[in-house]
PDB file of C-alpha atoms in Angstrom:
ATOM      1  CA  UNK A  20      16.679  13.547   7.380  1.00  0.00           C
ATOM      2  CA  UNK A  21      13.482  13.199   9.436  1.00  0.00           C
ATOM      3  CA  UNK A  22      11.170  10.240   8.386  1.00  0.00           C
ATOM      4  CA  UNK A  23       8.201  11.788   6.465  1.00  0.00           C
ATOM      5  CA  UNK A  24       5.860   8.563   6.529  1.00  0.00           C
ATOM      6  CA  UNK A  25       2.855   7.280   8.811  1.00  0.00           C
ATOM      7  CA  UNK A  26       4.140   5.029  11.202  1.00  0.00           C
ATOM      8  CA  UNK A  27       2.970   3.048  13.719  1.00  0.00           C
ATOM      9  CA  UNK A  28       1.358   3.574  16.954  1.00  0.00           C
ATOM     10  CA  UNK A  29       2.456   0.775  20.056  1.00  0.00           C
ATOM     11  CA  UNK A  30      -0.261   0.458  22.012  1.00  0.00           C
ATOM     12  CA  UNK A  31       0.028  -1.403  25.686  1.00  0.00           C
ATOM     13  CA  UNK A  32      -1.452  -4.720  23.698  1.00  0.00           C
ATOM     14  CA  UNK A  33       1.195  -4.044  20.995  1.00  0.00           C
ATOM     15  CA  UNK A  34       4.327  -3.133  22.619  1.00  0.00           C
ATOM     16  CA  UNK A  35       5.928  -6.047  23.242  1.00  0.00           C
ATOM     17  CA  UNK A  36       6.119  -6.735  19.910  1.00  0.00           C
ATOM     18  CA  UNK A  37       7.007  -3.223  18.725  1.00  0.00           C
ATOM     19  CA  UNK A  38       9.840  -3.776  21.623  1.00  0.00           C
ATOM     20  CA  UNK A  39      11.232  -6.762  19.909  1.00  0.00           C
ATOM     21  CA  UNK A  40      11.508  -5.488  16.795  1.00  0.00           C
ATOM     22  CA  UNK A  41      13.656  -2.651  18.595  1.00  0.00           C
ATOM     23  CA  UNK A  42      15.564  -5.685  19.595  1.00  0.00           C
ATOM     24  CA  UNK A  43      15.888  -7.244  16.164  1.00  0.00           C
ATOM     25  CA  UNK A  44      13.810 -10.064  17.308  1.00  0.00           C
ATOM     26  CA  UNK A  45       9.816 -10.816  16.226  1.00  0.00           C
ATOM     27  CA  UNK A  46       8.171 -11.858  19.009  1.00  0.00           C
ATOM     28  CA  UNK A  47       4.657 -13.519  18.270  1.00  0.00           C
ATOM     29  CA  UNK A  48       1.671 -13.778  20.745  1.00  0.00           C
ATOM     30  CA  UNK A  49       0.234 -17.541  21.301  1.00  0.00           C
ATOM     31  CA  UNK A  50      -2.315 -18.972  23.607  1.00  0.00           C
ATOM     32  CA  UNK A  51      -2.161 -21.570  26.073  1.00  0.00           C
ATOM     33  CA  UNK A  52      -3.820 -24.062  23.929  1.00  0.00           C
ATOM     34  CA  UNK A  53      -1.010 -23.274  21.196  1.00  0.00           C
ATOM     35  CA  UNK A  54      -2.379 -20.937  18.925  1.00  0.00           C
ATOM     36  CA  UNK A  55      -0.276 -18.551  17.407  1.00  0.00           C
ATOM     37  CA  UNK A  56      -1.534 -14.725  17.064  1.00  0.00           C
ATOM     38  CA  UNK A  57      -1.396 -12.024  14.966  1.00  0.00           C
ATOM     39  CA  UNK A  58      -1.806  -8.834  15.099  1.00  0.00           C
ATOM     40  CA  UNK A  59      -1.247  -9.138  18.741  1.00  0.00           C
ATOM     41  CA  UNK A  60      -4.612  -8.801  20.841  1.00  0.00           C
ATOM     42  CA  UNK A  61      -6.041  -9.498  24.026  1.00  0.00           C
ATOM     43  CA  UNK A  62      -7.591 -12.538  23.410  1.00  0.00           C
ATOM     44  CA  UNK A  63      -7.157 -15.523  21.366  1.00  0.00           C
ATOM     45  CA  UNK A  64      -9.624 -15.488  18.059  1.00  0.00           C
ATOM     46  CA  UNK A  65      -9.169 -19.067  17.617  1.00  0.00           C
ATOM     47  CA  UNK A  66     -10.291 -20.405  21.243  1.00  0.00           C
ATOM     48  CA  UNK A  67     -11.462 -16.949  22.909  1.00  0.00           C
ATOM     49  CA  UNK A  68      -8.520 -17.760  26.036  1.00  0.00           C
ATOM     50  CA  UNK A  69      -7.280 -14.189  27.517  1.00  0.00           C
ATOM     51  CA  UNK A  70      -4.194 -17.009  28.628  1.00  0.00           C
ATOM     52  CA  UNK A  71      -1.584 -15.378  25.975  1.00  0.00           C
ATOM     53  CA  UNK A  72       2.467 -15.294  26.249  1.00  0.00           C
ATOM     54  CA  UNK A  73       4.727 -13.839  24.102  1.00  0.00           C
ATOM     55  CA  UNK A  74       7.463 -15.511  22.339  1.00  0.00           C
ATOM     56  CA  UNK A  75      10.873 -14.909  20.402  1.00  0.00           C
ATOM     57  CA  UNK A  76      10.691 -16.346  16.813  1.00  0.00           C
ATOM     58  CA  UNK A  77      12.634 -16.949  13.969  1.00  0.00           C
ATOM     59  CA  UNK A  78      10.972 -14.660  11.833  1.00  0.00           C
ATOM     60  CA  UNK A  79      10.917 -16.853   8.766  1.00  0.00           C
ATOM     61  CA  UNK A  80       8.641 -17.990   6.592  1.00  0.00           C
ATOM     62  CA  UNK A  81       7.513 -17.987   2.849  1.00  0.00           C
ATOM     63  CA  UNK A  82       5.698 -15.548   0.218  1.00  0.00           C
ATOM     64  CA  UNK A  83       1.994 -16.180   0.628  1.00  0.00           C
ATOM     65  CA  UNK A  84       1.095 -12.633  -1.420  1.00  0.00           C
ATOM     66  CA  UNK A  85       2.573 -10.277  -3.472  1.00  0.00           C
ATOM     67  CA  UNK A  86       2.003  -6.498  -6.204  1.00  0.00           C
ATOM     68  CA  UNK A  87       3.983  -4.560  -7.441  1.00  0.00           C
ATOM     69  CA  UNK A  88       2.716  -0.954  -6.762  1.00  0.00           C
ATOM     70  CA  UNK A  89       3.772   1.866  -9.184  1.00  0.00           C
ATOM     71  CA  UNK A  90       1.615   4.576  -7.998  1.00  0.00           C
ATOM     72  CA  UNK A  91       2.254   5.049  -4.433  1.00  0.00           C
ATOM     73  CA  UNK A  92      -0.722   4.833  -1.826  1.00  0.00           C
ATOM     74  CA  UNK A  93       0.389   8.293  -0.469  1.00  0.00           C
ATOM     75  CA  UNK A  94       2.639  10.896  -1.492  1.00  0.00           C
ATOM     76  CA  UNK A  95       5.202  10.736   1.072  1.00  0.00           C
ATOM     77  CA  UNK A  96       5.782   7.454  -0.464  1.00  0.00           C
ATOM     78  CA  UNK A  97       6.842   8.499  -3.999  1.00  0.00           C
ATOM     79  CA  UNK A  98      10.701   7.383  -3.619  1.00  0.00           C
ATOM     80  CA  UNK A  99       9.859   3.979  -2.826  1.00  0.00           C
ATOM     81  CA  UNK A 100       8.587   3.418  -6.266  1.00  0.00           C
ATOM     82  CA  UNK A 101       7.842   0.812  -7.256  1.00  0.00           C
ATOM     83  CA  UNK A 102       6.898  -1.710  -4.162  1.00  0.00           C
ATOM     84  CA  UNK A 103       6.810  -4.880  -3.432  1.00  0.00           C
ATOM     85  CA  UNK A 104       3.794  -4.838  -1.411  1.00  0.00           C
ATOM     86  CA  UNK A 105       3.926  -8.285   0.017  1.00  0.00           C
ATOM     87  CA  UNK A 106       2.039 -11.117   2.792  1.00  0.00           C
ATOM     88  CA  UNK A 107       4.262 -13.229   4.385  1.00  0.00           C
ATOM     89  CA  UNK A 108       2.939 -16.858   6.158  1.00  0.00           C
ATOM     90  CA  UNK A 109       5.473 -16.963   8.791  1.00  0.00           C
ATOM     91  CA  UNK A 110       6.464 -20.529   9.930  1.00  0.00           C
ATOM     92  CA  UNK A 111       3.711 -20.593  12.756  1.00  0.00           C
ATOM     93  CA  UNK A 112       1.284 -19.953  10.738  1.00  0.00           C
ATOM     94  CA  UNK A 113       0.413 -16.315  10.736  1.00  0.00           C
ATOM     95  CA  UNK A 114      -0.007 -14.140   8.628  1.00  0.00           C
ATOM     96  CA  UNK A 115       2.271 -10.290   8.291  1.00  0.00           C
ATOM     97  CA  UNK A 116       1.963  -7.406   5.668  1.00  0.00           C
ATOM     98  CA  UNK A 117       5.171  -6.431   4.266  1.00  0.00           C
ATOM     99  CA  UNK A 118       7.315  -4.973   1.869  1.00  0.00           C
ATOM    100  CA  UNK A 119      10.106  -6.757  -0.057  1.00  0.00           C
ATOM    101  CA  UNK A 120      13.593  -5.420  -0.053  1.00  0.00           C
ATOM    102  CA  UNK A 121      16.462  -6.455  -1.640  1.00  0.00           C
ATOM    103  CA  UNK A 122      14.838  -8.052  -4.662  1.00  0.00           C
ATOM    104  CA  UNK A 123      14.014  -7.579  -7.886  1.00  0.00           C
ATOM    105  CA  UNK A 124      10.347  -7.878  -8.834  1.00  0.00           C
ATOM    106  CA  UNK A 125      11.063 -10.189 -11.512  1.00  0.00           C
ATOM    107  CA  UNK A 126      12.460 -12.556  -9.098  1.00  0.00           C
ATOM    108  CA  UNK A 127       9.520 -12.867  -6.878  1.00  0.00           C
ATOM    109  CA  UNK A 128       8.174 -15.992  -6.718  1.00  0.00           C
ATOM    110  CA  UNK A 129       5.158 -17.324  -4.413  1.00  0.00           C
ATOM    111  CA  UNK A 130       5.973 -19.789  -1.856  1.00  0.00           C
ATOM    112  CA  UNK A 131       9.549 -18.589  -1.881  1.00  0.00           C
ATOM    113  CA  UNK A 132      11.206 -18.509   1.606  1.00  0.00           C
ATOM    114  CA  UNK A 133      11.769 -15.043   3.034  1.00  0.00           C
ATOM    115  CA  UNK A 134      13.828 -13.916   6.246  1.00  0.00           C
ATOM    116  CA  UNK A 135      13.222 -10.823   8.505  1.00  0.00           C
ATOM    117  CA  UNK A 136      14.837  -7.539   8.028  1.00  0.00           C
ATOM    118  CA  UNK A 137      14.726  -4.919  10.539  1.00  0.00           C
ATOM    119  CA  UNK A 138      14.207  -1.116   9.519  1.00  0.00           C
ATOM    120  CA  UNK A 139      15.746   1.482  11.712  1.00  0.00           C
ATOM    121  CA  UNK A 140      15.529   4.122   9.619  1.00  0.00           C
ATOM    122  CA  UNK A 141      12.260   5.859  10.919  1.00  0.00           C
ATOM    123  CA  UNK A 142      13.961   6.421  14.398  1.00  0.00           C
ATOM    124  CA  UNK A 143      11.322   6.329  16.875  1.00  0.00           C
ATOM    125  CA  UNK A 144      10.285   2.751  15.887  1.00  0.00           C
ATOM    126  CA  UNK A 145      11.810  -0.325  13.707  1.00  0.00           C
ATOM    127  CA  UNK A 146       9.727  -1.314  11.125  1.00  0.00           C
ATOM    128  CA  UNK A 147      10.110  -5.222   9.733  1.00  0.00           C
ATOM    129  CA  UNK A 148      10.827  -5.422   6.563  1.00  0.00           C
ATOM    130  CA  UNK A 149      11.450  -9.168   4.638  1.00  0.00           C
ATOM    131  CA  UNK A 150      13.765 -10.335   2.069  1.00  0.00           C
ATOM    132  CA  UNK A 151      14.403 -13.748   0.107  1.00  0.00           C
ATOM    133  CA  UNK A 152      16.633 -16.085   2.699  1.00  0.00           C
ATOM    134  CA  UNK A 153      19.481 -16.167  -0.209  1.00  0.00           C
ATOM    135  CA  UNK A 154      19.078 -12.106  -0.663  1.00  0.00           C
ATOM    136  CA  UNK A 155      23.154 -10.506  -0.005  1.00  0.00           C
ATOM    137  CA  UNK A 156      20.711  -7.887   1.634  1.00  0.00           C
ATOM    138  CA  UNK A 157      21.220  -7.163   4.958  1.00  0.00           C
ATOM    139  CA  UNK A 158      19.402  -8.038   8.037  1.00  0.00           C
ATOM    140  CA  UNK A 159      19.265  -4.690   9.628  1.00  0.00           C
ATOM    141  CA  UNK A 160      18.850  -1.051   7.181  1.00  0.00           C
ATOM    142  CA  UNK A 161      20.380   0.916   9.750  1.00  0.00           C
ATOM    143  CA  UNK A 162      19.631   5.083  10.053  1.00  0.00           C
ATOM    144  CA  UNK A 163      22.289   6.665   8.179  1.00  0.00           C
ATOM    145  CA  UNK A 164      24.752   9.252   9.900  1.00  0.00           C
ATOM    146  CA  UNK A 165      24.885  11.043   7.090  1.00  0.00           C
ATOM    147  CA  UNK A 166      21.014  11.153   6.415  1.00  0.00           C
ATOM    148  CA  UNK A 167      20.113  11.859   9.801  1.00  0.00           C
ATOM    149  CA  UNK A 168      22.470  15.525   9.829  1.00  0.00           C
ATOM    150  CA  UNK A 169      19.880  16.400   7.206  1.00  0.00           C
ATOM    151  CA  UNK A 170      23.141  16.389   4.481  1.00  0.00           C
ATOM    152  CA  UNK A 171      20.776  17.447   1.406  1.00  0.00           C
ATOM    153  CA  UNK A 172      23.008  15.441  -0.777  1.00  0.00           C
ATOM    154  CA  UNK A 173      24.189  12.424  -1.259  1.00  0.00           C
ATOM    155  CA  UNK A 174      27.944  12.059  -2.806  1.00  0.00           C
ATOM    156  CA  UNK A 175      29.396   8.450  -3.374  1.00  0.00           C
ATOM    157  CA  UNK A 176      33.131   9.062  -4.604  1.00  0.00           C
ATOM    158  CA  UNK A 177      33.171   6.991  -7.724  1.00  0.00           C
ATOM    159  CA  UNK A 178      36.972   7.015  -9.824  1.00  0.00           C
ATOM    160  CA  UNK A 179      35.670   9.002 -13.128  1.00  0.00           C
ATOM    161  CA  UNK A 180      36.742   8.008 -16.144  1.00  0.00           C
ATOM    162  CA  UNK A 181      38.706  10.155 -19.108  1.00  0.00           C
ATOM    163  CA  UNK A 182      36.014  12.163 -20.681  1.00  0.00           C
ATOM    164  CA  UNK A 183      35.919  13.647 -24.522  1.00  0.00           C
ATOM    165  CA  UNK A 184      37.981  16.451 -24.908  1.00  0.00           C
ATOM    166  CA  UNK A 185      35.775  18.443 -27.613  1.00  0.00           C
ATOM    167  CA  UNK A 186      36.901  21.755 -29.061  1.00  0.00           C
ATOM    168  CA  UNK A 187      33.781  23.745 -29.094  1.00  0.00           C
ATOM    169  CA  UNK A 188      34.484  25.032 -32.760  1.00  0.00           C
ATOM    170  CA  UNK A 189      35.198  21.179 -33.852  1.00  0.00           C
ATOM    171  CA  UNK A 190      31.578  21.696 -35.097  1.00  0.00           C
ATOM    172  CA  UNK A 191      31.173  18.412 -36.069  1.00  0.00           C
ATOM    173  CA  UNK A 192      32.259  16.674 -32.726  1.00  0.00           C
ATOM    174  CA  UNK A 193      29.730  18.884 -31.418  1.00  0.00           C
ATOM    175  CA  UNK A 194      26.961  17.992 -33.830  1.00  0.00           C
ATOM    176  CA  UNK A 195      27.936  14.049 -32.471  1.00  0.00           C
ATOM    177  CA  UNK A 196      26.680  15.254 -28.677  1.00  0.00           C
ATOM    178  CA  UNK A 197      23.234  15.920 -30.101  1.00  0.00           C
ATOM    179  CA  UNK A 198      21.325  12.450 -28.827  1.00  0.00           C
ATOM    180  CA  UNK A 199      17.635  11.258 -28.028  1.00  0.00           C
ATOM    181  CA  UNK A 200      19.142   9.058 -25.359  1.00  0.00           C
ATOM    182  CA  UNK A 201      19.606  10.608 -21.912  1.00  0.00           C
ATOM    183  CA  UNK A 202      22.644  10.224 -19.711  1.00  0.00           C
ATOM    184  CA  UNK A 203      22.852   8.166 -16.637  1.00  0.00           C
ATOM    185  CA  UNK A 204      21.872   9.587 -13.174  1.00  0.00           C
ATOM    186  CA  UNK A 205      23.171  11.836 -11.130  1.00  0.00           C
ATOM    187  CA  UNK A 206      23.861  11.911  -7.196  1.00  0.00           C
ATOM    188  CA  UNK A 207      20.224  12.303  -5.309  1.00  0.00           C
ATOM    189  CA  UNK A 208      19.439  15.406  -3.125  1.00  0.00           C
ATOM    190  CA  UNK A 209      17.011  15.241  -0.659  1.00  0.00           C
ATOM    191  CA  UNK A 210      13.949  18.225  -0.343  1.00  0.00           C
ATOM    192  CA  UNK A 211      13.502  18.479   2.689  1.00  0.00           C
ATOM    193  CA  UNK A 212      10.751  20.480   4.704  1.00  0.00           C
ATOM    194  CA  UNK A 213      13.385  22.362   6.111  1.00  0.00           C
ATOM    195  CA  UNK A 214      14.951  23.387   2.794  1.00  0.00           C
ATOM    196  CA  UNK A 215      11.672  24.280   1.211  1.00  0.00           C
ATOM    197  CA  UNK A 216      11.117  26.379   4.703  1.00  0.00           C
ATOM    198  CA  UNK A 217      14.719  28.204   3.808  1.00  0.00           C
ATOM    199  CA  UNK A 218      13.451  28.713  -0.001  1.00  0.00           C
ATOM    200  CA  UNK A 219      10.336  30.282   0.662  1.00  0.00           C
ATOM    201  CA  UNK A 220      11.703  32.317   3.192  1.00  0.00           C
ATOM    202  CA  UNK A 221      14.116  33.599   0.535  1.00  0.00           C
ATOM    203  CA  UNK A 222      11.895  34.207  -2.153  1.00  0.00           C
ATOM    204  CA  UNK A 223       8.910  35.543  -0.091  1.00  0.00           C
ATOM    205  CA  UNK A 224       6.622  32.696  -1.207  1.00  0.00           C
ATOM    206  CA  UNK A 225       5.399  30.651   1.664  1.00  0.00           C
ATOM    207  CA  UNK A 226       1.937  29.932   0.382  1.00  0.00           C
ATOM    208  CA  UNK A 227       0.689  27.082   3.011  1.00  0.00           C
ATOM    209  CA  UNK A 228       1.037  24.109  -0.002  1.00  0.00           C
ATOM    210  CA  UNK A 229       4.757  24.419   0.699  1.00  0.00           C
ATOM    211  CA  UNK A 230       4.911  25.498   4.053  1.00  0.00           C
ATOM    212  CA  UNK A 231       1.887  23.750   6.609  1.00  0.00           C
ATOM    213  CA  UNK A 232       2.151  20.466   6.786  1.00  0.00           C
ATOM    214  CA  UNK A 233      -0.982  20.343   8.781  1.00  0.00           C
ATOM    215  CA  UNK A 234      -3.002  22.311   6.626  1.00  0.00           C
ATOM    216  CA  UNK A 235      -1.210  20.469   3.228  1.00  0.00           C
ATOM    217  CA  UNK A 236      -2.702  16.942   4.794  1.00  0.00           C
ATOM    218  CA  UNK A 237      -5.595  18.397   5.172  1.00  0.00           C
ATOM    219  CA  UNK A 238      -6.538  20.382   1.983  1.00  0.00           C
ATOM    220  CA  UNK A 239      -3.645  19.763  -0.090  1.00  0.00           C
ATOM    221  CA  UNK A 240      -4.878  17.614  -3.428  1.00  0.00           C
ATOM    222  CA  UNK A 241      -1.171  16.087  -2.901  1.00  0.00           C
ATOM    223  CA  UNK A 242      -1.621  14.877   0.720  1.00  0.00           C
ATOM    224  CA  UNK A 243       1.071  16.893   1.859  1.00  0.00           C
ATOM    225  CA  UNK A 244       3.495  19.928   1.413  1.00  0.00           C
ATOM    226  CA  UNK A 245       5.360  20.251  -1.965  1.00  0.00           C
ATOM    227  CA  UNK A 246       8.588  21.932  -3.002  1.00  0.00           C
ATOM    228  CA  UNK A 247       8.279  25.084  -5.421  1.00  0.00           C
ATOM    229  CA  UNK A 248       9.180  24.585  -8.704  1.00  0.00           C
ATOM    230  CA  UNK A 249      12.101  27.083  -8.838  1.00  0.00           C
ATOM    231  CA  UNK A 250      13.285  25.129  -5.822  1.00  0.00           C
ATOM    232  CA  UNK A 251      13.422  22.150  -7.624  1.00  0.00           C
ATOM    233  CA  UNK A 252      15.119  24.211 -10.348  1.00  0.00           C
ATOM    234  CA  UNK A 253      17.673  25.395  -8.549  1.00  0.00           C
ATOM    235  CA  UNK A 254      19.039  22.481  -6.942  1.00  0.00           C
ATOM    236  CA  UNK A 255      20.145  21.263 -10.240  1.00  0.00           C
ATOM    237  CA  UNK A 256      23.191  22.617  -9.178  1.00  0.00           C
ATOM    238  CA  UNK A 257      23.755  20.006  -6.476  1.00  0.00           C
ATOM    239  CA  UNK A 258      23.221  17.627  -9.022  1.00  0.00           C
ATOM    240  CA  UNK A 259      26.515  16.492 -10.472  1.00  0.00           C
ATOM    241  CA  UNK A 260      25.156  15.061 -14.273  1.00  0.00           C
ATOM    242  CA  UNK A 261      27.202  12.024 -15.422  1.00  0.00           C
ATOM    243  CA  UNK A 262      28.644  13.136 -18.457  1.00  0.00           C
ATOM    244  CA  UNK A 263      31.511  11.215 -20.784  1.00  0.00           C
ATOM    245  CA  UNK A 264      32.638  14.418 -22.580  1.00  0.00           C
ATOM    246  CA  UNK A 265      33.746  17.783 -22.144  1.00  0.00           C
ATOM    247  CA  UNK A 266      33.797  21.100 -24.028  1.00  0.00           C
ATOM    248  CA  UNK A 267      37.078  23.103 -24.447  1.00  0.00           C
ATOM    249  CA  UNK A 268      38.634  26.096 -26.029  1.00  0.00           C
ATOM    250  CA  UNK A 269      36.135  28.171 -25.336  1.00  0.00           C
ATOM    251  CA  UNK A 270      36.945  31.898 -23.250  1.00  0.00           C
ATOM    252  CA  UNK A 271      33.570  32.467 -21.740  1.00  0.00           C
ATOM    253  CA  UNK A 272      30.095  29.967 -21.476  1.00  0.00           C
ATOM    254  CA  UNK A 273      27.375  32.513 -20.985  1.00  0.00           C
ATOM    255  CA  UNK A 274      23.886  30.872 -19.527  1.00  0.00           C
ATOM    256  CA  UNK A 275      21.423  32.470 -21.915  1.00  0.00           C
ATOM    257  CA  UNK A 276      18.150  31.333 -20.289  1.00  0.00           C
ATOM    258  CA  UNK A 277      15.606  28.401 -21.012  1.00  0.00           C
ATOM    259  CA  UNK A 278      13.944  27.485 -24.071  1.00  0.00           C
ATOM    260  CA  UNK A 279      11.530  25.490 -22.187  1.00  0.00           C
ATOM    261  CA  UNK A 280      11.027  25.452 -18.489  1.00  0.00           C
ATOM    262  CA  UNK A 281       7.799  23.207 -17.276  1.00  0.00           C
ATOM    263  CA  UNK A 282       6.875  21.423 -13.844  1.00  0.00           C
ATOM    264  CA  UNK A 283       4.856  18.298 -14.910  1.00  0.00           C
ATOM    265  CA  UNK A 284       4.769  17.300 -11.856  1.00  0.00           C
ATOM    266  CA  UNK A 285       5.172  17.725  -7.896  1.00  0.00           C
ATOM    267  CA  UNK A 286       7.927  17.110  -5.348  1.00  0.00           C
ATOM    268  CA  UNK A 287       6.650  16.220  -1.650  1.00  0.00           C
ATOM    269  CA  UNK A 288       8.550  16.997   0.902  1.00  0.00           C
ATOM    270  CA  UNK A 289      10.886  14.450   1.684  1.00  0.00           C
ATOM    271  CA  UNK A 290      12.031  12.940  -0.923  1.00  0.00           C
ATOM    272  CA  UNK A 291      14.998  12.785  -3.118  1.00  0.00           C
ATOM    273  CA  UNK A 292      15.383  13.927  -6.553  1.00  0.00           C
ATOM    274  CA  UNK A 293      17.940  13.133  -9.376  1.00  0.00           C
ATOM    275  CA  UNK A 294      18.876  14.299 -12.668  1.00  0.00           C
ATOM    276  CA  UNK A 295      19.421  13.226 -16.279  1.00  0.00           C
ATOM    277  CA  UNK A 296      20.336  15.192 -19.138  1.00  0.00           C
ATOM    278  CA  UNK A 297      21.010  15.205 -23.134  1.00  0.00           C
ATOM    279  CA  UNK A 298      21.721  17.666 -25.674  1.00  0.00           C
ATOM    280  CA  UNK A 299      19.262  18.666 -27.880  1.00  0.00           C
ATOM    281  CA  UNK A 300      20.312  21.079 -30.372  1.00  0.00           C
ATOM    282  CA  UNK A 301      23.923  22.591 -31.492  1.00  0.00           C
ATOM    283  CA  UNK A 302      24.264  25.367 -33.755  1.00  0.00           C
ATOM    284  CA  UNK A 303      26.052  28.278 -34.860  1.00  0.00           C
ATOM    285  CA  UNK A 304      25.382  31.887 -33.855  1.00  0.00           C
ATOM    286  CA  UNK A 305      26.952  35.099 -34.708  1.00  0.00           C
ATOM    287  CA  UNK A 306      28.648  35.373 -31.579  1.00  0.00           C
ATOM    288  CA  UNK A 307      29.805  31.409 -31.053  1.00  0.00           C
ATOM    289  CA  UNK A 308      28.454  28.238 -30.948  1.00  0.00           C
ATOM    290  CA  UNK A 309      25.025  27.647 -29.232  1.00  0.00           C
ATOM    291  CA  UNK A 310      23.834  24.309 -27.144  1.00  0.00           C
ATOM    292  CA  UNK A 311      20.969  23.487 -26.130  1.00  0.00           C
ATOM    293  CA  UNK A 312      21.054  20.995 -22.909  1.00  0.00           C
ATOM    294  CA  UNK A 313      17.810  19.074 -21.919  1.00  0.00           C
ATOM    295  CA  UNK A 314      17.650  18.605 -18.103  1.00  0.00           C
ATOM    296  CA  UNK A 315      15.147  16.716 -16.402  1.00  0.00           C
ATOM    297  CA  UNK A 316      14.574  16.253 -12.471  1.00  0.00           C
ATOM    298  CA  UNK A 317      12.795  13.141 -11.273  1.00  0.00           C
ATOM    299  CA  UNK A 318      11.864  12.169  -7.968  1.00  0.00           C
ATOM    300  CA  UNK A 319      13.710   9.115  -7.308  1.00  0.00           C
ATOM    301  CA  UNK A 320      11.759   6.172  -8.551  1.00  0.00           C
ATOM    302  CA  UNK A 321       9.389   8.257 -11.156  1.00  0.00           C
ATOM    303  CA  UNK A 322       8.753   8.065 -14.638  1.00  0.00           C
ATOM    304  CA  UNK A 323       7.972  11.335 -14.881  1.00  0.00           C
ATOM    305  CA  UNK A 324       9.710  14.122 -14.571  1.00  0.00           C
ATOM    306  CA  UNK A 325       9.357  17.154 -11.867  1.00  0.00           C
ATOM    307  CA  UNK A 326      11.391  19.656 -13.746  1.00  0.00           C
ATOM    308  CA  UNK A 327      11.637  19.686 -17.546  1.00  0.00           C
ATOM    309  CA  UNK A 328      14.681  22.763 -18.385  1.00  0.00           C
ATOM    310  CA  UNK A 329      15.870  23.207 -22.266  1.00  0.00           C
ATOM    311  CA  UNK A 330      18.687  25.041 -21.109  1.00  0.00           C
ATOM    312  CA  UNK A 331      20.858  27.142 -23.615  1.00  0.00           C
ATOM    313  CA  UNK A 332      24.546  27.820 -23.067  1.00  0.00           C
ATOM    314  CA  UNK A 333      26.758  29.820 -25.796  1.00  0.00           C
ATOM    315  CA  UNK A 334      29.923  28.938 -25.641  1.00  0.00           C
ATOM    316  CA  UNK A 335      32.462  31.684 -27.231  1.00  0.00           C
TER     317      UNK A 335
END
């Protein structure tokens, strides 16, 4: 997976800071009179001297301020919602803007001690995150080889519990599956620009809002390219829904189409999606038992679905 989010551009002045993060160190400037500086500068803003030196520090500090962002500042950050945006006061006195990881919003407290986390996922640069000192979160977020190989799905090997066996002719048992509650989430799938381009070529829908990142960044209301709605719908087949039952006893099962298919929100390129489902209706028809399975696909971290599909299946 290529990193689809904006990245800092090191300069001659700031390069030592970014080189330090790549080496998993926090480096700060200090002037000849003892003033600590951040962000990197060519002179000290306190006394004006240009005699500055770089020093490696622990990077630890305390939480000065934070906010919980539930609406992405850019479409590319949709998969990180909600974000814990924070200002950390380092022990040297300087303040650094960052993102908190490895902690739930309810557990965040102003003044709590924090330690640095080095995020290598972007590849070209290492980013500085923070986590509480007592957190078990690793000090380095490494770029996953599976993600870097552009594998579109994340499969987690888990022991599957024994599923309830329900004969499709047992109408009471089938009706008991109808629920207002959704299942747990499926595995997640990355919707990369490469995948969008492949679908565009296959389908013939090469409209720029899907395939031209530069034009989309400049002219699209979404600020980036978005996936075709039908691509997101098709990717449901890559998502394993964690159902606790198995319908048995049928000779054939027919996909009868959809009673409803909607695309309420876009899926920006580079985001990950996941799905959940519920049985909405079970009814006896002339040729068998008809089941309406509602499947909702969401961008990871988003409450509103990107696809709502009321899939009708006929058990015969």
